[in-house]
Structure formats: structure tokens, C-alpha cells
CSV table of C-alpha atoms in Angstrom, one decimal:
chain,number,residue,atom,x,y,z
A,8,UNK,CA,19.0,-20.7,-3.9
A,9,UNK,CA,20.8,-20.2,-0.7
A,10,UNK,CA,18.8,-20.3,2.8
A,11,UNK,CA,17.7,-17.0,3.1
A,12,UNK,CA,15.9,-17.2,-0.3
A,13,UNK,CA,14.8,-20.3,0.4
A,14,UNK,CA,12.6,-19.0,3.6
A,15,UNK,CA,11.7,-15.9,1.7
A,16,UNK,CA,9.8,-18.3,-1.0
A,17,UNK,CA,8.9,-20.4,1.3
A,18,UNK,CA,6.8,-17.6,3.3
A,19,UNK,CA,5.3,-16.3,-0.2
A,20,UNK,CA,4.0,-19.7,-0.5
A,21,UNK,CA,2.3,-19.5,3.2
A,22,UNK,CA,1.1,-15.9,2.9
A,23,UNK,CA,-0.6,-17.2,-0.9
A,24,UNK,CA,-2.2,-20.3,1.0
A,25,UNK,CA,-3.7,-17.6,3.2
A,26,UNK,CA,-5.0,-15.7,0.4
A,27,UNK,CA,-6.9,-18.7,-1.1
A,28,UNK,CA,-8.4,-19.8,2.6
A,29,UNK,CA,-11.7,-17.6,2.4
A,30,UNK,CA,-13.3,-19.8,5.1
A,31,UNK,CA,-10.0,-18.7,7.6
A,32,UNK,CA,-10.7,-15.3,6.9
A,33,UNK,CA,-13.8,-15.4,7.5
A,34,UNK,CA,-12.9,-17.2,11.2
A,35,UNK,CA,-10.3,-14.3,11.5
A,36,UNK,CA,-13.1,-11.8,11.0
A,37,UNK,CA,-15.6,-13.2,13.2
A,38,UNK,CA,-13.0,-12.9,16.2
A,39,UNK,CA,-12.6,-9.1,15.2
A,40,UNK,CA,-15.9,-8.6,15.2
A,41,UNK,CA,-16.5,-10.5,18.4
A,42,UNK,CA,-13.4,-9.2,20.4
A,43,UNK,CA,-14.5,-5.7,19.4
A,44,UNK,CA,-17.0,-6.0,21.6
A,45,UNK,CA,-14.5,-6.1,24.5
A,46,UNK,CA,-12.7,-3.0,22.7
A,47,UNK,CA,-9.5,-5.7,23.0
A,48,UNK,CA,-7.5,-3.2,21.1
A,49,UNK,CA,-7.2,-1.1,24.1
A,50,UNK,CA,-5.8,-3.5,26.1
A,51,UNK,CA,-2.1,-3.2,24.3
A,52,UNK,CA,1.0,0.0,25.2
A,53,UNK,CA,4.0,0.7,23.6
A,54,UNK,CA,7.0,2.0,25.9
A,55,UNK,CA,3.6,3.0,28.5
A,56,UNK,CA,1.7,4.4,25.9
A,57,UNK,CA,-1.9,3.5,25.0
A,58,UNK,CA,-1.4,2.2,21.1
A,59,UNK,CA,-5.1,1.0,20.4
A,60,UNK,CA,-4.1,-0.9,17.8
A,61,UNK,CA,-3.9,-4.8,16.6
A,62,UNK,CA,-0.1,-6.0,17.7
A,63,UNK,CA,-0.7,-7.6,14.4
A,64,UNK,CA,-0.5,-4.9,12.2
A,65,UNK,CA,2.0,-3.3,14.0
A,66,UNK,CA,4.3,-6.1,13.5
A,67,UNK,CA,3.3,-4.9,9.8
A,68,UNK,CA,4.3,-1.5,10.1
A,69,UNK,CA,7.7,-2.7,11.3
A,70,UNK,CA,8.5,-4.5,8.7
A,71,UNK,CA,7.3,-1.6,6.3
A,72,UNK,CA,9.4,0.9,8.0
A,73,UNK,CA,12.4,-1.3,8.2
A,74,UNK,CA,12.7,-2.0,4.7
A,75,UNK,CA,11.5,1.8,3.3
A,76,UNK,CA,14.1,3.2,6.1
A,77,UNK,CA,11.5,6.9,5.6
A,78,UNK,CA,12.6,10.1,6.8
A,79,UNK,CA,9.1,11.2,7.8
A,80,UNK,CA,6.3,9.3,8.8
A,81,UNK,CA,3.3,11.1,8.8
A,82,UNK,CA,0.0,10.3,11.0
A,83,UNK,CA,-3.3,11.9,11.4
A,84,UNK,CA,-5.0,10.7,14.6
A,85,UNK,CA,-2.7,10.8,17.8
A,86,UNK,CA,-4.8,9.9,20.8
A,87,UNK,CA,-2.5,8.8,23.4
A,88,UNK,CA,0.4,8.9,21.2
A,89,UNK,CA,0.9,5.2,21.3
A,90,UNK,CA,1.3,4.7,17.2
A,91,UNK,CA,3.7,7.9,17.2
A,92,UNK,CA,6.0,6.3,20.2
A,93,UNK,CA,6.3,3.1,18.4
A,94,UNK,CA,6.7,4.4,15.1
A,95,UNK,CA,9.6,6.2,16.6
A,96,UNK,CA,11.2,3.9,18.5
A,97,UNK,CA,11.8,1.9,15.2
A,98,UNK,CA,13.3,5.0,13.8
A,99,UNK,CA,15.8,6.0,16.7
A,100,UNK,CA,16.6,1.7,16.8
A,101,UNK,CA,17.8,2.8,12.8
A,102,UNK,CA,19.2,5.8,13.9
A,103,UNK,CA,17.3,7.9,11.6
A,104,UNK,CA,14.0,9.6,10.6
A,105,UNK,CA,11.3,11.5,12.5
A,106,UNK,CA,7.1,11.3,13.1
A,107,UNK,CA,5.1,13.9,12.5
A,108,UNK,CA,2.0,13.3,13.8
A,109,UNK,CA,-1.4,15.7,13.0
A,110,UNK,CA,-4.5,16.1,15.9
A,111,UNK,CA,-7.3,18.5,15.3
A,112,UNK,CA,-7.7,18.0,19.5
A,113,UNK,CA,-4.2,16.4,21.4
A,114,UNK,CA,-5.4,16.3,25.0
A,115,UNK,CA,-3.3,18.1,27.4
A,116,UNK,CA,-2.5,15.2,29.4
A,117,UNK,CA,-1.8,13.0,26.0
A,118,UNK,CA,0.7,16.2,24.8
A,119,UNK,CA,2.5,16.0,28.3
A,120,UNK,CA,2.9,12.7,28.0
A,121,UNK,CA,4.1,12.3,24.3
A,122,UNK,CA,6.4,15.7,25.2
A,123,UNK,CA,8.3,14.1,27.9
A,124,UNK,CA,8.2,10.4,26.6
A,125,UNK,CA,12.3,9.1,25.7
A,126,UNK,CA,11.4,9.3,22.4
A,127,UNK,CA,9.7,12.9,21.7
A,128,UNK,CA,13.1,14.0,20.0
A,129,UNK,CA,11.9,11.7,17.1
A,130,UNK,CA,8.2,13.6,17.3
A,131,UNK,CA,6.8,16.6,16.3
A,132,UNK,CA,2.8,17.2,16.4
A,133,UNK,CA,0.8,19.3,14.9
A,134,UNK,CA,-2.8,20.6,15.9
A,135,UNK,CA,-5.4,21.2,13.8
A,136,UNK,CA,-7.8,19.3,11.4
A,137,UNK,CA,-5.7,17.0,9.2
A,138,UNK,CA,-7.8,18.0,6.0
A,139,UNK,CA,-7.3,22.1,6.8
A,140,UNK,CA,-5.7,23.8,4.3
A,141,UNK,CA,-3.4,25.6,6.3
A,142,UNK,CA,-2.5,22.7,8.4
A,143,UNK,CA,-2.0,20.7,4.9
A,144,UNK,CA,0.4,23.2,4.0
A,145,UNK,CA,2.4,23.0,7.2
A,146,UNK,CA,3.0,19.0,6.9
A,147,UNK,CA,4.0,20.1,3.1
A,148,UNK,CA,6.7,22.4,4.3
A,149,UNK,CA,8.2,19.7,6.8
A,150,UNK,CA,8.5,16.9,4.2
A,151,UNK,CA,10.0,18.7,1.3
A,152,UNK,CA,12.8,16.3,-0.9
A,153,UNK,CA,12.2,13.6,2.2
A,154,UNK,CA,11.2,9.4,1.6
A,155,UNK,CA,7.3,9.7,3.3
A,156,UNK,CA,5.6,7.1,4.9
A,157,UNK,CA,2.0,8.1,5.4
A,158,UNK,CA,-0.7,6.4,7.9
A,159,UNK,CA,-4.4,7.6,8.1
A,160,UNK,CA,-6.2,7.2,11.6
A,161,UNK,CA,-8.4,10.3,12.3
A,162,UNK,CA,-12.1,10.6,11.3
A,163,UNK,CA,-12.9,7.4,10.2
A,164,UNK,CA,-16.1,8.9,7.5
A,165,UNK,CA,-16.0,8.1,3.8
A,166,UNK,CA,-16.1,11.8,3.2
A,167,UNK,CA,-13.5,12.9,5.7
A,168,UNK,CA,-10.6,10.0,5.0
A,169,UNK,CA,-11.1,10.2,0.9
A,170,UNK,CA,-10.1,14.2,1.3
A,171,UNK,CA,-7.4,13.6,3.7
A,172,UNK,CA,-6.5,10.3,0.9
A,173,UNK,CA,-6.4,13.1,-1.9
A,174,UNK,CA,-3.9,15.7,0.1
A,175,UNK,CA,-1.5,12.8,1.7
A,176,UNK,CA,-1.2,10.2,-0.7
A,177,UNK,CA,0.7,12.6,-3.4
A,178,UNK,CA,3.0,13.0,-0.4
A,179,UNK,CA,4.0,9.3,-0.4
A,180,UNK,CA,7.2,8.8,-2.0
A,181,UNK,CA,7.1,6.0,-4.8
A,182,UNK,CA,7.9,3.1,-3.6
A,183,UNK,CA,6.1,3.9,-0.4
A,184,UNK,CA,3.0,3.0,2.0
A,185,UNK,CA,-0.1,5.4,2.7
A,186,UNK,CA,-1.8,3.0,5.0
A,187,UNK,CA,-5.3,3.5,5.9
A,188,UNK,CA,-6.2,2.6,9.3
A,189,UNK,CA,-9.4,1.1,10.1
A,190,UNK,CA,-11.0,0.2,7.1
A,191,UNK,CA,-12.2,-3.3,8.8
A,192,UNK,CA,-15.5,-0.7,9.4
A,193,UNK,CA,-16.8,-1.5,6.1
A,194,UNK,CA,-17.3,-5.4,7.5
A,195,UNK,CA,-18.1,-5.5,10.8
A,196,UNK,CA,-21.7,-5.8,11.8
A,197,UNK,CA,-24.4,-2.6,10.7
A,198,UNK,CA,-24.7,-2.1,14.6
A,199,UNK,CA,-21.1,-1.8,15.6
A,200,UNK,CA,-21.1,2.0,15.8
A,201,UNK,CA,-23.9,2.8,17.4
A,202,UNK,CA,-22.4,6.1,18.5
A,203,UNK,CA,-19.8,7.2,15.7
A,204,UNK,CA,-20.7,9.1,12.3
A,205,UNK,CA,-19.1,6.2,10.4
A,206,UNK,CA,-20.6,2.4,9.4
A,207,UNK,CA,-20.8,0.2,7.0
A,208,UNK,CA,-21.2,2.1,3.5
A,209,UNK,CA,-19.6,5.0,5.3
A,210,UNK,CA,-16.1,4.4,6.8
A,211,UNK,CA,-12.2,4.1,5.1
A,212,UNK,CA,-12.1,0.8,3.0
A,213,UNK,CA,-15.0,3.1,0.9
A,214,UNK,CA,-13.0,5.5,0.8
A,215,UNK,CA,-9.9,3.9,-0.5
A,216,UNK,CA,-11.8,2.2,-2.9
A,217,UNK,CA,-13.3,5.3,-4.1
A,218,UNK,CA,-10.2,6.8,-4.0
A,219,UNK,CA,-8.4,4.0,-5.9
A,220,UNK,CA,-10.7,4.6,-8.6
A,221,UNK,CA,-9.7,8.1,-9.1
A,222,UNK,CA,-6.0,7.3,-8.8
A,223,UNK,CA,-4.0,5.0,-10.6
A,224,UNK,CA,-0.6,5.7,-8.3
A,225,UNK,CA,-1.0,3.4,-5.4
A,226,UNK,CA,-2.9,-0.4,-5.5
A,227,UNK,CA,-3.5,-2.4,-2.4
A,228,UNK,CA,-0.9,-4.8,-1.1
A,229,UNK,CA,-3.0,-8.0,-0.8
A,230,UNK,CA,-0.1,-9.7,0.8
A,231,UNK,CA,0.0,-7.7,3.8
A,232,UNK,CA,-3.4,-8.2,4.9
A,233,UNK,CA,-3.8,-11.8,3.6
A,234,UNK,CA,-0.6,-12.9,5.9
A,235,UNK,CA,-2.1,-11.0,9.0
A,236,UNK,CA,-5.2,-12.3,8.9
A,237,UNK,CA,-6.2,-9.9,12.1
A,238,UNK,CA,-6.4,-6.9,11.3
A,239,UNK,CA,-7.9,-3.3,11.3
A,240,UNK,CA,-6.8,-2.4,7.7
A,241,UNK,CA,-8.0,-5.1,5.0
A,242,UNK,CA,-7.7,-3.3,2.3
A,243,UNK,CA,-6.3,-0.1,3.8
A,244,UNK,CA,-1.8,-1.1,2.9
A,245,UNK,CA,-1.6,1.0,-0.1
A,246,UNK,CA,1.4,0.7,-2.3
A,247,UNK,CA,2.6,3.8,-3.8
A,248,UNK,CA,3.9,2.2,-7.4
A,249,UNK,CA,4.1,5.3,-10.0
């Protein structure tokens, strides 16, 4: 086995010691629920873009993009364009591929922004709700005979990210990720969205697993979340495998 296998195995065997630690994860999840509180993922940009993620899991989209190498990312949900800057900033370090991200409202100010940003020429948006028919139909047209990389970040109800889960998974090439953003919903505390139409019961990871039953294509990547351990998407790294 020559070194770089050897560190391959050796992190297999570190990511399965973090699978088996439940009372780790549970400390991991306790400090996403607590830090929530403080909205911490707000507090991170990418090339002076808001990216309101976890850096965490967008170490793990790295890595996923890397190694697929897509032609198209997709991504419903742009708010300040911060995901669709950093996805394509890995893509024009590759030299190669393009984001298309999907908004039923991009903000003026966010669209300006994105538009003039060194890396729109790797970014195209579209407006409109992301389970629409007609805007289905326009993502469709753009990824025809292309390697897709899907992520799901928009309305985070059950009902609302299982449709969207029926019309963009069958876009993910084999092989492929749809990764469903926010599913960590489903075990945070039953008062931690006061104010949003989703909660515990009603959120993503519900979805997926709804969706998962209904599907036999993709199954969840334990790996990815187990090595994160922070994370908004337990649950949500979806492997497309048939």
C-alpha cells in the first residue's frame, strides 16, 4: 500500500470511529442548536459574499465537486449569492463547468451584486419558484447530456422540498450528489422557528426520508455527515447510485 492509500484508509478508519461516537454527536448537535441562537452561520463570506452556511459543509461540497468535476451545478435558494460564488470559484479554479442557480425572489441589490462579482461568467440565475413547471422546464433545457450536481436550499417545508426532491433528483447524473440543505430542522429544538412554516415534523430530512422511500436511485452518504460532525445537512448528502 503506498502512502497515499495508506492516509486514505487511515481516514476511513477516523470518519467510522465518528460514526460509532453517538455521545460526540450528540455534543456536535447541542453546539448547533446553541450557536443557532446567535444565527453563527451568518457570520461567514465567500470572495465578499454572504454564504450563510457551515464552513464545514462547504469544505464538503469541495471535495464533492472536485472529485465529480460537474458541468452544472444546480441550486434553488440564492439569497446573497454566497453558495453560487463559491460553488463557482471551484469550478473556474478547474477551469470548467457553470452554476445555475434558481430564486422565486433575487433581491435587486443581491442580483447586482452576483452580476458584477469576478465570477458571474461561471453563473446564470433564474427567477421564479423552483417547483414551477415552467421554470422546471427551463433548468431541463440548460442541463441536457451535462454531469449535474444538484443542491436544495429554498423553502425548507416537507411539502415544498419533497416536490422540488421529485423534479431535481432525476436530474442528478449517476454517480452524483443532490444534497439537501438544511435538514438539521428535523432535530433542533420544537421552538427554534418560531417564525418560519417549517419545524420539526415538517422540514427537509422528512422530506428526504419520505422521498427515499419512494425512490430507490439515491441513498444517504453516511460518511459525509458522520466525518463533519457540524453540520446543516445530516441526512441531506444524497448519492445518486442507479
Amino acid at each position: 500500500m503506498n502512502p497515499h492509500e495508506q492516509f486514505r484508509e487511515e481516514v476511513k478508519d477516523n470518519i467510522e470511529g465518528l460514526k460509532q461516537d453517538k455521545a460526540l454527536q450528540a455534543e456536535s448537535l447541542g453546539w448547533v442548536s446553541t450557536t443557532a441562537k446567535h444565527k453563527y452561520t451568518y457570520n461567514f463570506s465567500w470572495m465578499g459574499r454572504p454564504i450563510i452556511q457551515f464552513p464545514q459543509d462547504m469544505v464538503a461540497m469541495q471535495e464533492i465537486i472536485w472529485n465529480l468535476r460537474p458541468d452544472v451545478i444546480v441550486e434553488t435558494g440564492i439569497a446573497h449569492g454566497g453558495s453560487l460564488v463559491f460553488y463557482a470559484s471551484i469550478l473556474e479554479l478547474m477551469g470548467h463547468g457553470e452554476v445555475l442557480g434558481v430564486d422565486i425572489d433575487i433581491r435587486p441589490h443581491n442580483r447586482e451584486a452576483i452580476e458584477t462579482h469576478p465570477m458571474s461568467k461561471r453563473i446564470q440565475m433564474i427567477q421564479g419558484s423552483s417547483i414551477d413547471t415552467a421554470i422546471v422546464d427551463q433548468v431541463r433545457e440548460r442541463i441536457q447530456g451535462k454531469k449535474v450536481l444538484v443542491v436544495l436550499d429554498s423553502n425548507h417545508t416537507h411539502e415544498h422540498v419533497l416536490e422540488e426532491l421529485r423534479l431535481y433528483a432525476p436530474m442528478v447524473s449517476v454517480g452524483s450528489y443532490c444534497v439537501v440543505m438544511d435538514t438539521v430542522v428535523e432535530d433542533m429544538p420544537e421552538d427554534a422557528f418560531p417564525d418560519r412554516p417549517w419545524g420539526k415534523g415538517d422540514n427537509p430530512k422528512t422530506a428526504v426520508w419520505a422521498y427515499l422511500e419512494e425512490n430507490r436511485d439515491f441513498e444517504i452518504d453516511q460518511a459525509i455527515h458522520s466525518k463533519l460532525l457540524i453540520t446543516v445537512a445530516p441526512d441531506g448528502y444524497l448519492r445518486r447510485v442507479r
